[in-house]
C-alpha positions as YAML, in Angstrom:
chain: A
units: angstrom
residues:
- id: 1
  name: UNK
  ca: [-34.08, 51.74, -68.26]
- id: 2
  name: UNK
  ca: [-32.29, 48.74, -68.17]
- id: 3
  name: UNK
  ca: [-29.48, 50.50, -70.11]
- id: 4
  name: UNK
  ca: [-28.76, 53.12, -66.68]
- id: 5
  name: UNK
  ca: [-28.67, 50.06, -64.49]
- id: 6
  name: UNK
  ca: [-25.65, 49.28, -63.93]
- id: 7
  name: UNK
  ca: [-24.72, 45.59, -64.01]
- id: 8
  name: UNK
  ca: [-23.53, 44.01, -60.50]
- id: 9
  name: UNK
  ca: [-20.58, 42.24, -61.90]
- id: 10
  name: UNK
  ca: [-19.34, 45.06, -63.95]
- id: 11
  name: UNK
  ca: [-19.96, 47.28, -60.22]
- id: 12
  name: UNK
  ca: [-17.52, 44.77, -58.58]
- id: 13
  name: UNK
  ca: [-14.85, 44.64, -61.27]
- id: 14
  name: UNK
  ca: [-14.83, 48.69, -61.09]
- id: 15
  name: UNK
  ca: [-14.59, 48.89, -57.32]
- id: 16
  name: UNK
  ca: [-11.46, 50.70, -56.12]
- id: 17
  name: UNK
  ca: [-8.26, 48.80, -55.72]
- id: 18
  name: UNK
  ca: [-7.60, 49.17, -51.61]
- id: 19
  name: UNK
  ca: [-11.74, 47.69, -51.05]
- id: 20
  name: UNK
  ca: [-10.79, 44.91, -53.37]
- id: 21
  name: UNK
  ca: [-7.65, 44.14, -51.48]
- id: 22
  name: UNK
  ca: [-9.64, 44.11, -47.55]
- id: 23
  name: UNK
  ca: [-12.01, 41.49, -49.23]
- id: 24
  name: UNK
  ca: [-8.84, 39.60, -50.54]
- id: 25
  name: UNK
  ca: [-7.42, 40.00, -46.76]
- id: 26
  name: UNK
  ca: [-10.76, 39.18, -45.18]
- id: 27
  name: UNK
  ca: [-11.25, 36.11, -47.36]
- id: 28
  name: UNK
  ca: [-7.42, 34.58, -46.72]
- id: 29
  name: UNK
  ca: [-7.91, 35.59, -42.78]
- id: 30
  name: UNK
  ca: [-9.49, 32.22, -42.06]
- id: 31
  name: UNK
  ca: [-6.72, 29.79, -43.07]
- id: 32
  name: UNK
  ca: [-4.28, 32.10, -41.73]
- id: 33
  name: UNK
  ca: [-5.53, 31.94, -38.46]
- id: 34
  name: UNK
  ca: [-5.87, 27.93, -38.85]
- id: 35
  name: UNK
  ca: [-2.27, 27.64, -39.67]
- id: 36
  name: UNK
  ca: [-1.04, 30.21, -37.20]
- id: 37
  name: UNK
  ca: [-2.83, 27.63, -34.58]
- id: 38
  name: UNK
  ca: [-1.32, 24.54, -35.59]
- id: 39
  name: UNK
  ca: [2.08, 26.10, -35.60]
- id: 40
  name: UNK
  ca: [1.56, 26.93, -32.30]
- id: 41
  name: UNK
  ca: [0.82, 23.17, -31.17]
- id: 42
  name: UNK
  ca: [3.59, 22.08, -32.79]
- id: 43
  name: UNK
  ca: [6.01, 24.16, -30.78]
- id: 44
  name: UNK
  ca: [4.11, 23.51, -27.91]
- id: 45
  name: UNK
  ca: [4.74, 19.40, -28.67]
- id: 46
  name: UNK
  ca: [7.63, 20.62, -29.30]
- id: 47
  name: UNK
  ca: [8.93, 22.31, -26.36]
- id: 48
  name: UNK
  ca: [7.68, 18.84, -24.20]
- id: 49
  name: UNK
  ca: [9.40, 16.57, -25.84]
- id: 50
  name: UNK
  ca: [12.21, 18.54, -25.31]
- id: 51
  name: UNK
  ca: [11.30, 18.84, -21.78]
- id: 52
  name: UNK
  ca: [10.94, 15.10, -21.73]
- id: 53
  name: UNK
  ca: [14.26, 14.35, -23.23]
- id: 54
  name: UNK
  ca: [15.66, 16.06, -20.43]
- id: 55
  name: UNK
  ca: [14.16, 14.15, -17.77]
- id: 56
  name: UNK
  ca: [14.92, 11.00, -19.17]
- id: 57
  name: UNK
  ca: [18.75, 12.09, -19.68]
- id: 58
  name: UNK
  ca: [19.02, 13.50, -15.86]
- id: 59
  name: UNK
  ca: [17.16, 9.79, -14.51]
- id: 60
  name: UNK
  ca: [19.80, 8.08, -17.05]
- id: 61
  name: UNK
  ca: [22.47, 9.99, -15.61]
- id: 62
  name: UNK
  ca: [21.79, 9.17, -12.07]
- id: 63
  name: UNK
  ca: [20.91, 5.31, -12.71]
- id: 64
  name: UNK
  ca: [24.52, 5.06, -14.45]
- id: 65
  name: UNK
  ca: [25.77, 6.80, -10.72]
- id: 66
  name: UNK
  ca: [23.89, 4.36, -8.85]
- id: 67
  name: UNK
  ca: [25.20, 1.64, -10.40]
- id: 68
  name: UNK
  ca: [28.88, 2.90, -10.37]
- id: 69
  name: UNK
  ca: [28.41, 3.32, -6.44]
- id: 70
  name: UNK
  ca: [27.25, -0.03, -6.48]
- id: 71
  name: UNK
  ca: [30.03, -2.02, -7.80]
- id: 72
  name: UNK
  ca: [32.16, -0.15, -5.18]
- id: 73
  name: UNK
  ca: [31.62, -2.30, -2.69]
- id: 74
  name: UNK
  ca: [28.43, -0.83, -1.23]
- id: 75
  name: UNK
  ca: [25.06, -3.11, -0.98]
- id: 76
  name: UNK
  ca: [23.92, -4.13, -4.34]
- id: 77
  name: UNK
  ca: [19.87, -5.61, -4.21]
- id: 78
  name: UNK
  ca: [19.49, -9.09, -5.77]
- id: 79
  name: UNK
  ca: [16.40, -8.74, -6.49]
- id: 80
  name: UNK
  ca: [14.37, -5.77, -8.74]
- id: 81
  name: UNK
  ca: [11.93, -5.80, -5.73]
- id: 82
  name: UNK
  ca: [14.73, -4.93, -2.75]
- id: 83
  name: UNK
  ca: [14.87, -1.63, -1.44]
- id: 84
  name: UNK
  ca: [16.09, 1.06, -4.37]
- id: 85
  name: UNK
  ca: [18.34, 2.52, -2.11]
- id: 86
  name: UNK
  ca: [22.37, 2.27, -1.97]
- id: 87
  name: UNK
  ca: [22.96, 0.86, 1.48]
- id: 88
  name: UNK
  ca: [27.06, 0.34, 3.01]
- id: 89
  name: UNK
  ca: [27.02, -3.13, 4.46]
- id: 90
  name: UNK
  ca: [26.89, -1.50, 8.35]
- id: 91
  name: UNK
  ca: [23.47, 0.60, 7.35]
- id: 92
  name: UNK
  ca: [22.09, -2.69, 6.35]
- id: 93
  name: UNK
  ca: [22.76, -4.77, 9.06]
- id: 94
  name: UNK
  ca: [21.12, -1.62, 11.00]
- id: 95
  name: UNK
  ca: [18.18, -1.77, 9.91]
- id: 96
  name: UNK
  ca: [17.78, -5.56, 9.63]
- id: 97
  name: UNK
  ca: [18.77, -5.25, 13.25]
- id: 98
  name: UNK
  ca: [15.73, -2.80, 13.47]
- id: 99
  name: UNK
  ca: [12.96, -5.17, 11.55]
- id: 100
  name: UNK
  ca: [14.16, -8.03, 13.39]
- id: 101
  name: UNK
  ca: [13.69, -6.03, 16.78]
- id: 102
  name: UNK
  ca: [9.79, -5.29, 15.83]
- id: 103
  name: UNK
  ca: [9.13, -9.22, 14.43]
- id: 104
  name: UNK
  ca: [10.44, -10.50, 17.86]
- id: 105
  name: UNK
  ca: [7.93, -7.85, 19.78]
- id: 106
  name: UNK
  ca: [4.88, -8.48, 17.55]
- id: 107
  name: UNK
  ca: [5.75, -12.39, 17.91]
- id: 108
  name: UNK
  ca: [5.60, -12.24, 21.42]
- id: 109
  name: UNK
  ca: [2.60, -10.40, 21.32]
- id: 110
  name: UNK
  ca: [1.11, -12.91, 19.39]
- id: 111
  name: UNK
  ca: [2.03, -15.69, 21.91]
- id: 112
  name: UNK
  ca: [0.83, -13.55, 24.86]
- id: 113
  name: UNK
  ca: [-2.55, -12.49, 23.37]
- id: 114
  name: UNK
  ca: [-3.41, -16.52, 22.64]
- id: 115
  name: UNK
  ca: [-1.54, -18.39, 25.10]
- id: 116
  name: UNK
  ca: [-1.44, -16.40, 27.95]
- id: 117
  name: UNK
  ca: [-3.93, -17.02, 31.07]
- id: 118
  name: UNK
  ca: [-3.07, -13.10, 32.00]
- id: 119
  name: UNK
  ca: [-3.94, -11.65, 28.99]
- id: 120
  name: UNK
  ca: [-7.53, -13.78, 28.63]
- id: 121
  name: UNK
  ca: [-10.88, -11.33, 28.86]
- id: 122
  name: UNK
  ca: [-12.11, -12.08, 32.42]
- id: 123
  name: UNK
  ca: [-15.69, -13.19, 32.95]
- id: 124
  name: UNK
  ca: [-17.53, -12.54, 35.90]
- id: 125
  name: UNK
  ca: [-18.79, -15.86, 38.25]
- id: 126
  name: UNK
  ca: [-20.61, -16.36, 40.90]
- id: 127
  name: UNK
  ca: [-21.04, -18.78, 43.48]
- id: 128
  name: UNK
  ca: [-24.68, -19.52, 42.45]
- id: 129
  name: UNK
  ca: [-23.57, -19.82, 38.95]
- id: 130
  name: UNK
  ca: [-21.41, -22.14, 39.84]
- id: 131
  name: UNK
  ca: [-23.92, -24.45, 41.70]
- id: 132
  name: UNK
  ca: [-26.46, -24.49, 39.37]
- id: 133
  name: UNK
  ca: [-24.07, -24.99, 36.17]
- id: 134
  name: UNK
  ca: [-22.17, -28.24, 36.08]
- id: 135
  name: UNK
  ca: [-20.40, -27.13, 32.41]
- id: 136
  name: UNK
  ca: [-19.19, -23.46, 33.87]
- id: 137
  name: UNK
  ca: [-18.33, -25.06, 37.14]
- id: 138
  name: UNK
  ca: [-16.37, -27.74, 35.32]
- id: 139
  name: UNK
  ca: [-14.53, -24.93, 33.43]
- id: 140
  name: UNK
  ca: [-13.86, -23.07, 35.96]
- id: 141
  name: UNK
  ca: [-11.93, -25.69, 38.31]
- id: 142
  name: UNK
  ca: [-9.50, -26.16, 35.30]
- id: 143
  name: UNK
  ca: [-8.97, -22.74, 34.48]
- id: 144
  name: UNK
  ca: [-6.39, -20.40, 36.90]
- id: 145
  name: UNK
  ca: [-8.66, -18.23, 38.44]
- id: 146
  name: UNK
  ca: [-8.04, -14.89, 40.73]
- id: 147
  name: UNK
  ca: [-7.60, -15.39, 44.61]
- id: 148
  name: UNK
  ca: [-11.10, -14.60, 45.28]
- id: 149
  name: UNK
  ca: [-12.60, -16.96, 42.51]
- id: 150
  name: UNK
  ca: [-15.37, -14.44, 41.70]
- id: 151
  name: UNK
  ca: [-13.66, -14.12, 38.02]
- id: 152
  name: UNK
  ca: [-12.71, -16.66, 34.88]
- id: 153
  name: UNK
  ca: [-10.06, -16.35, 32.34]
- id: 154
  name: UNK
  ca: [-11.44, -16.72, 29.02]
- id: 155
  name: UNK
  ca: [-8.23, -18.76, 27.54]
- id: 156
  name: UNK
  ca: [-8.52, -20.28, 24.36]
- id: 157
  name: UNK
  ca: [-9.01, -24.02, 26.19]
- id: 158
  name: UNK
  ca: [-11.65, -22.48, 28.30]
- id: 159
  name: UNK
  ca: [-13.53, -21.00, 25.50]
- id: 160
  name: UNK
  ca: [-13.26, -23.92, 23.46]
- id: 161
  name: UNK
  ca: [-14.69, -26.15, 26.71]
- id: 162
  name: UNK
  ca: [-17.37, -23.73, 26.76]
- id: 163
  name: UNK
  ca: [-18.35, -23.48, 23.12]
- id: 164
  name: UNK
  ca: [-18.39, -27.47, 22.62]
- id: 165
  name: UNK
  ca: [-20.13, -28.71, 25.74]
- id: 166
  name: UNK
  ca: [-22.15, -25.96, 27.24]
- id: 167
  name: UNK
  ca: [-26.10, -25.99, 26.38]
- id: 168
  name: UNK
  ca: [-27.05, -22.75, 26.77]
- id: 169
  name: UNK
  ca: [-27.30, -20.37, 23.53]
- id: 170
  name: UNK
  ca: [-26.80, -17.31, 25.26]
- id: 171
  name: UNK
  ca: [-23.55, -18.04, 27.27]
- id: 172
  name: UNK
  ca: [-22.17, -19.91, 24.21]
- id: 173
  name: UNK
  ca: [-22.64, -16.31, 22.78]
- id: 174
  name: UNK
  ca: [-21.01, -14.36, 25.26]
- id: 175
  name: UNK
  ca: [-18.24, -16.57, 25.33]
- id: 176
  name: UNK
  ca: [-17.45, -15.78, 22.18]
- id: 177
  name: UNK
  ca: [-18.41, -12.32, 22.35]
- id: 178
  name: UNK
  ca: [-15.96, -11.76, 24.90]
- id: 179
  name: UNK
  ca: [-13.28, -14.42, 24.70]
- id: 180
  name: UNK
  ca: [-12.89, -14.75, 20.93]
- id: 181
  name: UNK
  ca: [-13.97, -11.66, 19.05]
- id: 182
  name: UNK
  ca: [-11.85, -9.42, 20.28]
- id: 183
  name: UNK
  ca: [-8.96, -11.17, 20.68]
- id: 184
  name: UNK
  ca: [-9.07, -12.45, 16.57]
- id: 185
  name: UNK
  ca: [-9.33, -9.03, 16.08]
- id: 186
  name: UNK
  ca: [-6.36, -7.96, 17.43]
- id: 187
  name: UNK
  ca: [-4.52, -11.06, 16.65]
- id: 188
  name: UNK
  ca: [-5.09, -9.99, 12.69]
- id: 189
  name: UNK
  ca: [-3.70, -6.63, 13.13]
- id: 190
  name: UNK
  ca: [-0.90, -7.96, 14.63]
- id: 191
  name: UNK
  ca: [-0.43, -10.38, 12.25]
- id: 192
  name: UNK
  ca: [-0.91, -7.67, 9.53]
- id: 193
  name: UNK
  ca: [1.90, -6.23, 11.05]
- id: 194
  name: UNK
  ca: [4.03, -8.98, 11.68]
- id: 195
  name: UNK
  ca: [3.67, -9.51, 7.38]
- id: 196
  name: UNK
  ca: [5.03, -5.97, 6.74]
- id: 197
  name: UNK
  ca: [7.92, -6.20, 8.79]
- id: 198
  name: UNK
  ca: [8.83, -9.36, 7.04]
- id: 199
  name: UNK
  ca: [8.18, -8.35, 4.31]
- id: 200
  name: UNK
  ca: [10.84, -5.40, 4.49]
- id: 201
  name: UNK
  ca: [13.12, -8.01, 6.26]
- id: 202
  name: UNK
  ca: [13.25, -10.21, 3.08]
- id: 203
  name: UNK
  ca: [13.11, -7.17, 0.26]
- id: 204
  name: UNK
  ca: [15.95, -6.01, 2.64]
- id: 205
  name: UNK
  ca: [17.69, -8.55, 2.12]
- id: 206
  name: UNK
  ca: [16.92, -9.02, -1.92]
- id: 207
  name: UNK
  ca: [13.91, -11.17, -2.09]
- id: 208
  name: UNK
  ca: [10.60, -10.38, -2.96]
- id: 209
  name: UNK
  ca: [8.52, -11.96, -0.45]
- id: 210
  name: UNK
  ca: [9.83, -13.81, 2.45]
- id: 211
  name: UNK
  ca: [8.47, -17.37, 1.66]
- id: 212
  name: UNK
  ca: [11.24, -16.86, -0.88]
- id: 213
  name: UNK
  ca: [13.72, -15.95, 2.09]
- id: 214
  name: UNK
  ca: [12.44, -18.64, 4.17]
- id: 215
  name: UNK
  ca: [13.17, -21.27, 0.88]
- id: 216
  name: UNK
  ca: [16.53, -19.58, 0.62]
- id: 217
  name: UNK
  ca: [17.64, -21.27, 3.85]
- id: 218
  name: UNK
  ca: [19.97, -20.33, 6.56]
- id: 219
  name: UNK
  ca: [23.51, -17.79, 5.68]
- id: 220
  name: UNK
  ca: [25.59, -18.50, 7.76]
- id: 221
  name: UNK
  ca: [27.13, -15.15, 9.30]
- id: 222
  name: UNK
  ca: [24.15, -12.95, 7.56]
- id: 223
  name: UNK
  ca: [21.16, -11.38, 9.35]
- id: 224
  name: UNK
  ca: [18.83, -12.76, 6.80]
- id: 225
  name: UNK
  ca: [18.58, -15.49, 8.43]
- id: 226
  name: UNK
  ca: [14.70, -16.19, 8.80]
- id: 227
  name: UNK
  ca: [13.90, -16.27, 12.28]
- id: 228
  name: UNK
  ca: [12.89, -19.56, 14.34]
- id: 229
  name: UNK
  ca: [8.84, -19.28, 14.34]
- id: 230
  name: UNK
  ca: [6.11, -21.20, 13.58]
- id: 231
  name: UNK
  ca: [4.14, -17.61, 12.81]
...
């Protein structure tokens, strides 16, 4: 019996030549298809560094123009923090002229909003206030008032006055609900303003921050010239 089995080994080495060559194929299918995908990262690599090299040859390309246009004659930055543009000497005393325009506004905002009596919040007075409140009352005669006198300008002076010397919690409060808190407000989003203009007026003008153009000191004949503030 053992005789008319037929050994496995001996089955497989008398198997017909085309079902030994699929198990040759199906065996070599695996690296094939390993290989086939690391080709195919390589050119895709490949193809971006290429892509790459272009990029960097077209920003070479137009650096070496800018930099021919500049030694023409036409505004060169001093500083790697000025504007990246190519400006003529007229488009940059334009827009200087512009920033300087919008830092003499916002400055006289500025002044108004803390100086001026017209611009103070007004708080409501009356007469029986006023007789029964020797600090207000005190205030109040030094403080411009309307024609009627039934209203007080919150100035700074009046607020401090009022803050310092006055007794009462609750009118200390006010006061500087109404005369400080919204005016320091405003006054730091102008003066967040006021710092952007300047600093566009001194990266304008090649510096990177303008406490470096106010250290530069006055050009004579130039627009960079820091302006006379104590802002």
């Amino acid at each position: 019996r053992a005789e008319q089995e037929p050994d496995a080994s001996a089955a497989l080495r008398h198997q017909h030549p085309l079902d030994q060559h699929c198990m040759q194929q199906s065996h070599q299918s695996i690296p094939d298809q390993q290989q086939g995908q690391q080709q195919q990262q390589l050119q895709g690599e490949e193809r971006q560094l290429q892509r790459t090299r272009g990029v960097l040859s077209e920003a070479l390309r137009q650096a070496c123009a800018v930099q021919q246009c500049m030694q023409q004659g036409s505004y060169q930055p001093k500083h790697e923090q000025a504007f990246s543009v190519v400006l003529t000497a007229q488009e940059k005393e334009q827009m200087l002229e512009g920033y300087r325009d919008s830092e003499r506004a916002l400055l006289a905002q500025v002044q108004r909003l803390l100086h001026s009596a017209e611009a103070a919040p007004e708080a409501e007075v009356s007469a029986q206030e006023l007789r029964e409140d020797a600090v207000l009352a005190h205030v109040v005669q030094g403080a411009p008032q309307k024609e009627e006198g039934s209203s007080l300008h919150l100035t700074l002076d009046a607020c401090s006055l009022l803050l310092d010397h006055h007794p009462d919690v609750s009118v200390r409060q006010q006061v500087y609900e109404l005369g400080l808190e919204g005016r320091c407000l405003r006054a730091l989003q102008l003066m967040d303003q006021l710092a952007d203009v300047r600093l566009k007026i001194a990266r304008c003008c090649g510096y990177p921050s303008y406490s470096h153009l106010l250290r530069s000191g006055p050009t004579t004949g130039s627009c960079c010239t820091p302006a006379a503030s104590t802002l």
